[in-house]
Coordinates of C-alpha atoms in Angstrom, one line a residue:
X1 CA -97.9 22.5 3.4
X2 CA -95.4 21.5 6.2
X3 CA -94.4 18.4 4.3
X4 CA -94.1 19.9 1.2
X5 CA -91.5 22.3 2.9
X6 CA -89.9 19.6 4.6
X7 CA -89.5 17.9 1.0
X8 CA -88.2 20.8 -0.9
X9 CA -85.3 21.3 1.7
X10 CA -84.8 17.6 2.0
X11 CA -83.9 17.8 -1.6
X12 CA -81.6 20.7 -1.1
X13 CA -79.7 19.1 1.3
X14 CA -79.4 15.9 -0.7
X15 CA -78.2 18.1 -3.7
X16 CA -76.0 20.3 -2.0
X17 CA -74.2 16.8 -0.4
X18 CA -73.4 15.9 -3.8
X19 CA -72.0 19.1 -5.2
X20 CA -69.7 19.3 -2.1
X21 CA -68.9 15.7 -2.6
X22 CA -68.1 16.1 -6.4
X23 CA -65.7 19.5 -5.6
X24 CA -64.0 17.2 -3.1
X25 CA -63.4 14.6 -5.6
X26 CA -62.5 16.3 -8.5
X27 CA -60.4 19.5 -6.6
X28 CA -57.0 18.5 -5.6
X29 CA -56.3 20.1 -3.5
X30 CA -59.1 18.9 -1.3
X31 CA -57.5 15.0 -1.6
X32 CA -55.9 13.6 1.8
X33 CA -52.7 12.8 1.6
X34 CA -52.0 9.4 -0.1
X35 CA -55.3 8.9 -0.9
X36 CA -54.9 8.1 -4.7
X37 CA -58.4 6.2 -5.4
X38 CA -59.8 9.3 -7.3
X39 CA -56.6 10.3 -9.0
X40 CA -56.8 7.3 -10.3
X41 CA -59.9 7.7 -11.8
X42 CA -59.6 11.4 -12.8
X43 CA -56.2 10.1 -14.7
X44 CA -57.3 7.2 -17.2
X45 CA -57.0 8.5 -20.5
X46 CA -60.0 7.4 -20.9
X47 CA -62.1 9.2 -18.5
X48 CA -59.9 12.4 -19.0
X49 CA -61.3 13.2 -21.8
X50 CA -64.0 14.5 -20.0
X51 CA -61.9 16.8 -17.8
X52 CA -59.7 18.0 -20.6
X53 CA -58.4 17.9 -23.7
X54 CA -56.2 15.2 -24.2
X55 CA -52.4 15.8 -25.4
X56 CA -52.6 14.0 -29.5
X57 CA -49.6 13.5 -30.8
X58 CA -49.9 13.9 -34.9
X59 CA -48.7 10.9 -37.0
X60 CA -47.0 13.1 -39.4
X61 CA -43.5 10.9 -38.4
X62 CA -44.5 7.8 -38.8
X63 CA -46.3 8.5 -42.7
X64 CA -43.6 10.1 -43.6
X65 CA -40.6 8.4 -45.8
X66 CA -37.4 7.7 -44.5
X67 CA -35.4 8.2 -47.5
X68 CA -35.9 8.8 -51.2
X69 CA -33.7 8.1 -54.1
X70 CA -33.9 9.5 -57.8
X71 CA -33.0 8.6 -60.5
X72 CA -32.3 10.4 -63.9
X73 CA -32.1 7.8 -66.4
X74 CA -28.9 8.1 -67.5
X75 CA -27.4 6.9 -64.6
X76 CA -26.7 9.2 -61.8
X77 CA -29.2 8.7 -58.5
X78 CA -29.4 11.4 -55.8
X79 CA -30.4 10.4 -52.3
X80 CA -32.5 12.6 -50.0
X81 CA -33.2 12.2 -46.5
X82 CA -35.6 12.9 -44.2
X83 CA -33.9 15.8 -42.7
X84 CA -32.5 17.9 -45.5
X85 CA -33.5 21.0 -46.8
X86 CA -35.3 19.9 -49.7
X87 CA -37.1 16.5 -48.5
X88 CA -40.4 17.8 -47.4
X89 CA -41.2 19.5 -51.0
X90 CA -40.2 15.7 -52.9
X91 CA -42.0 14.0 -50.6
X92 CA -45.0 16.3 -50.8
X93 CA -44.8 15.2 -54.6
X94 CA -44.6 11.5 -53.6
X95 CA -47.5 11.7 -50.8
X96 CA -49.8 13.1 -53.5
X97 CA -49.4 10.4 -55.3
X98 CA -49.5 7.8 -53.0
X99 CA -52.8 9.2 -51.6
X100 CA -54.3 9.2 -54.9
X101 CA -53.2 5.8 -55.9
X102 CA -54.6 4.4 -52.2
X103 CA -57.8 6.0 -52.5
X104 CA -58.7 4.3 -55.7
X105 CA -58.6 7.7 -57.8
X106 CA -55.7 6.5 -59.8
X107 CA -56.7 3.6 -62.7
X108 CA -55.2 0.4 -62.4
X109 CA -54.5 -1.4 -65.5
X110 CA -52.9 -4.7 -65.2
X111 CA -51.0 -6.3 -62.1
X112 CA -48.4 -8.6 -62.1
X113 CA -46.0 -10.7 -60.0
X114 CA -42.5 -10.3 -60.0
X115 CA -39.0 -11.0 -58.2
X116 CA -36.6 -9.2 -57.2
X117 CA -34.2 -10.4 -60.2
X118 CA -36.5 -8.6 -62.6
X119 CA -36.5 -5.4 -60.7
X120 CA -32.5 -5.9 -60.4
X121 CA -32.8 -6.0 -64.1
X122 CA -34.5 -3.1 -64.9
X123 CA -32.5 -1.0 -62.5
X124 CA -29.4 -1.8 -64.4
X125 CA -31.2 -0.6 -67.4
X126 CA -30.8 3.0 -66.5
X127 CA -34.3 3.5 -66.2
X128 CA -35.8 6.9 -64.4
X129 CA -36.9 5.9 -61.8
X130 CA -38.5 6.9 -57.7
X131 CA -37.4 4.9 -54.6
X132 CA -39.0 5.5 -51.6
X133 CA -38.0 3.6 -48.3
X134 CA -40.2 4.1 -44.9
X135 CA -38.9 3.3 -41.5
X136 CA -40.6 0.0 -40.9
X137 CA -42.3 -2.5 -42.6
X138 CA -46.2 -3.0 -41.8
X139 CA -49.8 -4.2 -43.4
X140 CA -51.1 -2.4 -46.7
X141 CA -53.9 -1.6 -44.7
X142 CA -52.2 -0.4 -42.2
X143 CA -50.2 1.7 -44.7
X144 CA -53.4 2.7 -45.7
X145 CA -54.6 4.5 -42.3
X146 CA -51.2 6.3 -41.8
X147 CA -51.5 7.6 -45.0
X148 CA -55.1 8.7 -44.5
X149 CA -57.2 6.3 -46.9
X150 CA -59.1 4.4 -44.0
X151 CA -60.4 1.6 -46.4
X152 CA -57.6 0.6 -48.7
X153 CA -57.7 -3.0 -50.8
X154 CA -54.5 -2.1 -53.6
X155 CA -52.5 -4.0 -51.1
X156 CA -54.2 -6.7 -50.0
X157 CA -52.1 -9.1 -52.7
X158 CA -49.1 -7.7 -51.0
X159 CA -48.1 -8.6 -46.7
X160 CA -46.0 -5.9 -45.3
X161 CA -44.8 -3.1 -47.5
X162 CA -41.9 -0.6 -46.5
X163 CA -40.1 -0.1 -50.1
X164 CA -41.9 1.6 -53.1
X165 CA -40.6 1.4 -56.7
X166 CA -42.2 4.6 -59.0
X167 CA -41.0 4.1 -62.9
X168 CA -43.0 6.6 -65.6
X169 CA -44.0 4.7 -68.5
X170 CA -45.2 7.8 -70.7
X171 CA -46.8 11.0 -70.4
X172 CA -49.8 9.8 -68.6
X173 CA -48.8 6.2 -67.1
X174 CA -46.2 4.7 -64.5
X175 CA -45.8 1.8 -63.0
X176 CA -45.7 1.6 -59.2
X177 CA -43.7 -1.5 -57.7
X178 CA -43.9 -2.4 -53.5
X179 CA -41.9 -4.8 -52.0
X180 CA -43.4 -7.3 -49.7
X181 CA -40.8 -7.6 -47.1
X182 CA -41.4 -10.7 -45.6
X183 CA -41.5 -12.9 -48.7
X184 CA -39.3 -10.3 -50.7
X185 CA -41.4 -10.9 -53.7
X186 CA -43.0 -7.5 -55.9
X187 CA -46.5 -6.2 -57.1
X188 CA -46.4 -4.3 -60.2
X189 CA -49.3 -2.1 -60.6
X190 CA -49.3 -0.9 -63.9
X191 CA -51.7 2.7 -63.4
X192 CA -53.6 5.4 -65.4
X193 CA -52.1 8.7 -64.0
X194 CA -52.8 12.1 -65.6
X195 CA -50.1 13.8 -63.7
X196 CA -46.9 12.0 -64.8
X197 CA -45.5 14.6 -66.6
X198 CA -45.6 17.1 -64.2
X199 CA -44.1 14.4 -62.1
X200 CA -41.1 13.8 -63.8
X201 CA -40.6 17.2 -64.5
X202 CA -40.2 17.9 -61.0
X203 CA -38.2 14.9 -60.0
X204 CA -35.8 16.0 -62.3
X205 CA -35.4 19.2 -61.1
X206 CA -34.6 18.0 -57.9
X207 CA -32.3 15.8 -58.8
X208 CA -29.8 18.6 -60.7
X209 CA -30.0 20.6 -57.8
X210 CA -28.4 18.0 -55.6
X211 CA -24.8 17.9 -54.4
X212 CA -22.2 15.6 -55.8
X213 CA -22.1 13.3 -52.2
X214 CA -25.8 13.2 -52.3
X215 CA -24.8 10.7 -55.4
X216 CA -26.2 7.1 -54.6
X217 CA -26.0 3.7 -55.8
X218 CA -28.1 0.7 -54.7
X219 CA -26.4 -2.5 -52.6
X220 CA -28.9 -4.7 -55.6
X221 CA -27.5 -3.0 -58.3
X222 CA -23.6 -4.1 -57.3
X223 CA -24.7 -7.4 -56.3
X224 CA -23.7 -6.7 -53.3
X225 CA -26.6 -8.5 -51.6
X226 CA -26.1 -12.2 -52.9
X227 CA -23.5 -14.7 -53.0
X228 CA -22.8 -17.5 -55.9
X229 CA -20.2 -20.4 -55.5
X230 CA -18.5 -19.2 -58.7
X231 CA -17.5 -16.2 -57.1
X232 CA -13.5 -16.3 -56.8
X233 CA -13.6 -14.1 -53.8
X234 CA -16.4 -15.8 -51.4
X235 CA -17.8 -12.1 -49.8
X236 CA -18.9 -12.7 -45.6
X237 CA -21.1 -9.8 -45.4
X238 CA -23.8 -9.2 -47.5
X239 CA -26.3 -6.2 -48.0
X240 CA -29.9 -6.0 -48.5
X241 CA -30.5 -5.3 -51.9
X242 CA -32.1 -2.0 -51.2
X243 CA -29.7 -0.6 -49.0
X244 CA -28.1 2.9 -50.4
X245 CA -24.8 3.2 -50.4
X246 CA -23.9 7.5 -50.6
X247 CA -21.4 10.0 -48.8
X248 CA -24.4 12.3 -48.3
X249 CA -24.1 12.0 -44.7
X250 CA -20.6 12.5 -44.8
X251 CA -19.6 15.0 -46.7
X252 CA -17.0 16.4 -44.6
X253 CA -16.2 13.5 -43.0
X254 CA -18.0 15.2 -39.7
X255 CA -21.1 15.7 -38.4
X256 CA -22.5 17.7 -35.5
X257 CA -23.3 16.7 -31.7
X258 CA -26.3 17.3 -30.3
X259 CA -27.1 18.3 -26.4
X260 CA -29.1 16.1 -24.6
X261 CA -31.1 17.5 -21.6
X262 CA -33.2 15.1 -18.6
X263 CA -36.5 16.5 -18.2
X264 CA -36.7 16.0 -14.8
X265 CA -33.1 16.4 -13.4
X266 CA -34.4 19.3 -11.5
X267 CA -37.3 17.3 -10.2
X268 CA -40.5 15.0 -11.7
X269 CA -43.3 17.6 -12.0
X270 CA -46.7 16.2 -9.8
X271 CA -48.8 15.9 -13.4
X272 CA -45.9 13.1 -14.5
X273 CA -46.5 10.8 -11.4
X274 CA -50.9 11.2 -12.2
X275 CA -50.3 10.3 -15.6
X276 CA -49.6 6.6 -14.3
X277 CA -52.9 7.0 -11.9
X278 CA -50.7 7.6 -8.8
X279 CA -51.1 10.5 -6.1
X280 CA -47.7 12.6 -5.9
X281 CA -48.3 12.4 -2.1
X282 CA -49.3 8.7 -2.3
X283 CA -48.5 7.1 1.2
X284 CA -47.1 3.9 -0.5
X285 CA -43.9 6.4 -1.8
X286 CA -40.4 5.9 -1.0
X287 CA -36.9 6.4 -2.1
X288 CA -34.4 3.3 -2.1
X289 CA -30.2 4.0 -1.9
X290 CA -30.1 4.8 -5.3
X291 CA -32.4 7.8 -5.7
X292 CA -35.1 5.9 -7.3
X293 CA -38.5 7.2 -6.1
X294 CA -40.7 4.2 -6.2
X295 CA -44.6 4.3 -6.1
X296 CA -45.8 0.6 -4.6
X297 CA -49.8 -0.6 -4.7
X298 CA -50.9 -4.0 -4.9
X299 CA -51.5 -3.8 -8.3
X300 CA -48.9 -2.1 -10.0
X301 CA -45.3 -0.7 -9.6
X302 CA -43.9 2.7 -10.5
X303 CA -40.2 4.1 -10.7
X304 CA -38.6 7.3 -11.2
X305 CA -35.2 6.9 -11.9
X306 CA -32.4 9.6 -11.9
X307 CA -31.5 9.7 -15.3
X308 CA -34.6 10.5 -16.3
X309 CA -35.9 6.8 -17.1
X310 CA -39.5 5.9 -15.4
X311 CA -40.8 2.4 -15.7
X312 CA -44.0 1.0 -14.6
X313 CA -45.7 -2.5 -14.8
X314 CA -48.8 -4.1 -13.4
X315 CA -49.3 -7.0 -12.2
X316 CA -52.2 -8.2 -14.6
X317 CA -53.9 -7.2 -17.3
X318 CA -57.3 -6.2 -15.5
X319 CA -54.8 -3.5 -13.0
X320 CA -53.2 -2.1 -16.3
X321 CA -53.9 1.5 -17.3
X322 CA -57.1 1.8 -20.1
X323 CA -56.2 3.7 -23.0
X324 CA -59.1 5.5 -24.8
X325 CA -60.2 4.1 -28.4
X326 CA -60.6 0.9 -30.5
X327 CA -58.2 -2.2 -30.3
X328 CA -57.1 -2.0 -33.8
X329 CA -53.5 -1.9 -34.3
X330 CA -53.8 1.8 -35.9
X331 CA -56.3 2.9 -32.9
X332 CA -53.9 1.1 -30.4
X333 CA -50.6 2.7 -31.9
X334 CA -52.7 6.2 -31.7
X335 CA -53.4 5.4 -28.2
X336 CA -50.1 4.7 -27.0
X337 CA -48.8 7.3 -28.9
X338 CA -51.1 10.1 -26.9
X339 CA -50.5 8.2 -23.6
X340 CA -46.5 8.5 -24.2
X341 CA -47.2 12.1 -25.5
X342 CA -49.1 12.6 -22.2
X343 CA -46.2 11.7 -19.9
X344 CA -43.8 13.8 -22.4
X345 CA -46.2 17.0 -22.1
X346 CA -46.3 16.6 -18.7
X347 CA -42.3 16.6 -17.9
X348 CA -41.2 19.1 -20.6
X349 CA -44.2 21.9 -20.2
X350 CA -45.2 21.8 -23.5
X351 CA -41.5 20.4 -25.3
X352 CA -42.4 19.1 -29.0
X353 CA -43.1 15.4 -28.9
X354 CA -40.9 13.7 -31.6
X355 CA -40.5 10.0 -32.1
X356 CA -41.0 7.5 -34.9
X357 CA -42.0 3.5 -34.7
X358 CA -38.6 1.7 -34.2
X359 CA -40.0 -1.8 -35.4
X360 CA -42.4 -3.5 -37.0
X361 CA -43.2 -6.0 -33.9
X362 CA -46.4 -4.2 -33.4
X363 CA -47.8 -5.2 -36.2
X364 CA -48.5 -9.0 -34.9
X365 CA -51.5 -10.4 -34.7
X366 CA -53.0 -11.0 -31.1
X367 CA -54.6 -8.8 -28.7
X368 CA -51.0 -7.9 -26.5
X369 CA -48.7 -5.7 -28.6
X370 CA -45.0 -4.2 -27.6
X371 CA -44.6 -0.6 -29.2
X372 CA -41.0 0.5 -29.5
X373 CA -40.6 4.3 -30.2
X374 CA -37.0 6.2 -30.7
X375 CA -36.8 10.1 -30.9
X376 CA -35.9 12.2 -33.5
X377 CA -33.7 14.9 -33.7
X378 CA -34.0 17.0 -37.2
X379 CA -35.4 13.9 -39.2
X380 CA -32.2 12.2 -37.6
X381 CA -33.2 9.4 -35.2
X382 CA -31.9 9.3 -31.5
X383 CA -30.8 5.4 -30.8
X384 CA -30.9 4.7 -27.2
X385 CA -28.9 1.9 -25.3
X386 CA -28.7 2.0 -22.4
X387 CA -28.5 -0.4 -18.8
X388 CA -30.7 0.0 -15.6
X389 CA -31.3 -2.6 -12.9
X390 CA -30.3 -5.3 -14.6
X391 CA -32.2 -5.0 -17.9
X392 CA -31.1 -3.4 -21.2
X393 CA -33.4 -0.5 -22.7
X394 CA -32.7 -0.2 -26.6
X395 CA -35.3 2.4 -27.6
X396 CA -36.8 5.5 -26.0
X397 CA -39.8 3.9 -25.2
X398 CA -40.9 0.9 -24.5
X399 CA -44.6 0.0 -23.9
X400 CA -46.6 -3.2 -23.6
X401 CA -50.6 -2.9 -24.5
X402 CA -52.9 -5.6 -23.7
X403 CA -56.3 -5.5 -24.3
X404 CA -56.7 -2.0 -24.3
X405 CA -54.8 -1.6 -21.1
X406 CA -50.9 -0.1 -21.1
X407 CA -49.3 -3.2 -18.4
X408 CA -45.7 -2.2 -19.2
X409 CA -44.2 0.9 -19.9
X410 CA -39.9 2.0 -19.8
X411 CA -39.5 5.6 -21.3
X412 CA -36.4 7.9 -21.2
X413 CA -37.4 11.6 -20.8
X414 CA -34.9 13.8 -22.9
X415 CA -34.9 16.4 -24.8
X416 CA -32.4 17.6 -27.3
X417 CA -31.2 20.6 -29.1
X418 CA -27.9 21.6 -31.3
X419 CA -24.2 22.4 -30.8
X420 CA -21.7 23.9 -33.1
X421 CA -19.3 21.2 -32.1
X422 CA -18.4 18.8 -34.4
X423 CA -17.1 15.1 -34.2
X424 CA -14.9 12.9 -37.3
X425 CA -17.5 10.3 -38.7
X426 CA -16.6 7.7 -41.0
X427 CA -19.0 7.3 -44.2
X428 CA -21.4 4.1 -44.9
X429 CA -18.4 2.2 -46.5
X430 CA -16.5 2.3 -43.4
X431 CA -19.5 1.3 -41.2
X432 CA -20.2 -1.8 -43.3
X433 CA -16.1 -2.6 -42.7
X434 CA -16.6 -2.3 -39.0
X435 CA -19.7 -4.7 -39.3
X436 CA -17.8 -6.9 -41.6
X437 CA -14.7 -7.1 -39.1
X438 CA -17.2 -8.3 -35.8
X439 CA -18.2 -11.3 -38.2
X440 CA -15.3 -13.0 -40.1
X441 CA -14.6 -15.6 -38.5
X442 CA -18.6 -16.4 -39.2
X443 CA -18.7 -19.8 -41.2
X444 CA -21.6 -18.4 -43.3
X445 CA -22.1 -15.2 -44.8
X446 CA -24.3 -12.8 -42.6
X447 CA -26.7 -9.9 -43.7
X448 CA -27.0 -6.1 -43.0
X449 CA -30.5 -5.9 -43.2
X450 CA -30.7 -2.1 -42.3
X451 CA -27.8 0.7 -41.7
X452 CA -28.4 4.5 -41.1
X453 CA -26.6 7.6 -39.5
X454 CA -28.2 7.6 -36.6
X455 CA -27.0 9.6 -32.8
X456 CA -26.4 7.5 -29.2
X457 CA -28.1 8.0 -25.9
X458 CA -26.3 6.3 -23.2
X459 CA -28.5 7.8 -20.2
X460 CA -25.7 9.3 -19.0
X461 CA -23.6 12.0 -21.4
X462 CA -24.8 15.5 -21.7
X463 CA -22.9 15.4 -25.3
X464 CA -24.5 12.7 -27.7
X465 CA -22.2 11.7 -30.2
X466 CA -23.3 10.6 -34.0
X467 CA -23.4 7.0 -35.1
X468 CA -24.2 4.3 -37.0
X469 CA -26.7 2.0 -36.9
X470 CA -26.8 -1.1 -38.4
X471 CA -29.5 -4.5 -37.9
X472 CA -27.7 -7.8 -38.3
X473 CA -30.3 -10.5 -38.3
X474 CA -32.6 -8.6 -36.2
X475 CA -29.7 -7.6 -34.1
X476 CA -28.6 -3.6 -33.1
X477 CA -25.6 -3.1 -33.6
X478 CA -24.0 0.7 -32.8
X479 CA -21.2 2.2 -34.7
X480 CA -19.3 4.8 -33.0
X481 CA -16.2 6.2 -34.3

């Protein structure tokens, strides 16, 4: 009987140990200073699940369009942009669609191979027609998952696809074009579709209802995007054929400032620091000259600068910071996504979480991708330049994932919200001039591969100006004023 007692509170003992021993680990305020090994832990993304309900941030940005152009058929084209009042109900229209036609529920009857000659040829014929332009170019399958169709094959004859072509062809049939933007050639899919009359008809009605500087015209329809040696006047700056070329953004010749707020100007909340698996109180903490509050291990580096810019890095792959989920490029974009959302959440109590993918480099093959994000104000996007220690940061966020494991990461915490003030900003045409002017003396003509309104973050101003962006052969180039 004795033993059996003895056993019984032997086991108590042993039990109660643990439960004390789990409280101490998992209650933070039980932690000793400095002592960061269970932080660490607790603050992987993928062990937090457990604890909590990770921060998600939806993809709704980065499947939605950029821009969309329609036209009539008789000649007048009306550019919408993400943005303005009436984008969400087209695009609506145009997601349907899309989601239809990636799923397989739409019939395809015959594809074919074409250039982009013949598609400058039918444009010219005053054909109605849909353009519809996303922010970066990635995989058809890809394409696929963002749209929500997690097993797609339509575009498996096509490489990366960021420009969409939708022509009716009657009162049940279109044809649905896609640029492959790497080889620049185009897949016709001639389709079976029920709904194109109701299509058209509401297409049209948003085209009559749109202003007369939300009139467009296509860079491939002036032949502004090639070159011949008969040409009397030899041009030095060409356009990509699919660039639009509208006042819509400049109506007034103005547009509006935004504010621009640091998240932690008024101090980095404790959560921010955990995110990164550091203690707040870590004894490895210091502050240099600067300001810059610097987190030191053997493993990895953290900084918090003043502006509102942190950046960490680890040494090695094996020391980076696991994300939760698979190591496709859609589940690793996801991740990184909910990892930047995490730090966001943490340093704006809540503040909405806007961004958009700012180029298509994550879509390379290889287990190590770089993931550059830019905010978004209003369907506007927020370019970001700006210089600290020595190293240039172009987007909002930067972030390096390899193998599963975040090893680099640069983000800019702002926030941003509108004025009444307004600033003088030139139109597209006078953008493309500025371009022009930094490259006459070139010796061969260069390309504007991309150009949108856009607003600056310099790290610095309160009052962020409007711009223009434009991509020279894969170089940024800002146009201010």
């Amino acid at each position: 009987m004795k033993e059996r007692i003895k056993s019984f509170v032997l086991v108590l003992l042993i039990l109660s140990s643990i439960g004390l021993t789990s409280i101490t680990w998992i209650d933070e305020r039980l932690w000793p200073d400095g002592y960061s090994l269970f932080v660490n832990v607790k603050e992987w993304p993928v062990i937090r699940e457990f604890f909590e309900k990770s921060y998600s941030q939806p993809m709704e940005n980065l499947s939605k369009a950029r821009k969309i152009v329609i036209a009539d058929g008789s000649g007048s084209s009306a550019v919408f942009y993400n943005g303005d009042s009436t984008f969400n109900d087209v695009y609506s229209d145009i997601n349907d669609f899309m989601t239809s036609f990636l799923s397989g529920e739409v019939a395809i009857k015959e594809t074919t191979l074409l250039t982009k000659e013949n598609v400058r040829e039918l444009l010219n014929e005053q054909v109605m027609y849909t353009y519809v332009n996303y922010s970066v170019s990635m995989p058809g399958e890809f394409f696929g998952q963002l749209m929500g169709v997690a097993d797609t094959e339509v575009f498996s004859d096509t490489g990366h696809v960021r420009d969409f072509f939708i022509l009716p062809t009657g009162e049940d049939s279109l044809e649905l074009l896609a640029i492959d933007n790497k080889t620049e050639s185009v897949m016709r899919y001639e389709l079976q579709y029920e709904k194109t009359t109701d299509l058209i008809e509401k297409f049209i009605g948003y085209a009559e209802d749109v202003p007369p500087e939300n009139y467009c015209v296509m860079a491939l329809q002036m032949n502004m995007d090639k070159t011949s040696p008969d040409d009397v006047v030899q041009m030095k700056t060409l356009l990509d054929s699919f660039l639009i070329l509208d006042s819509a953004s400049t109506a007034d010749g103005k547009k509006m400032e935004i504010e621009s707020r640091n998240l932690i100007a008024s101090g980095v909340p404790a959560e921010v620091i955990r995110c990164f698996a550091y203690s707040p109180d870590s004894l490895y903490r210091y502050v240099d000259g600067e300001g810059t509050i610097i987190y030191l291990e053997n493993d990895s580096s953290l900084k918090i600068h003043k502006n509102g810019l942190i950046e960490y890095e680890a040494t090695s792959r094996e020391y980076g910071i696991p994300l939760s989920g698979g190591y496709s490029v859609y589940e690793t974009l996801n991740s990184a996504i909910r990892f930047a959302g995490d730090v966001y959440l943490a340093a704006s109590s809540g503040g909405e979480f806007a961004v958009n993918v700012s180029s298509d480099t994550a879509f390379t093959s290889g287990d190590e991708r770089v993931f550059f994000f830019d905010y978004y104000y209003e369907g506007t996007p927020v370019a970001t330049v700006i210089n600290e220690s020595g190293k240039q940061l172009k987007h909002a966020i930067e972030m390096t994932v390899s193998g599963g494991r975040v090893t680099g990461f640069r983000m800019l915490l702002r926030s941003y919200a509108k004025t009444e003030r307004k600033r003088d900003f030139i139109n597209i045409y006078g953008a493309i001039d500025k371009i022009a002017a930094k490259y006459e003396d070139a010796e061969e003509p260069v390309k504007i591969e991309d150009m949108f309104p856009a607003y600056m973050e310099d790290g610095a101003s309160e009052r962020i100006l409007p711009c223009w962006v434009g991509y020279v052969e894969g170089k940024q180039i800002i146009i201010s004023q």
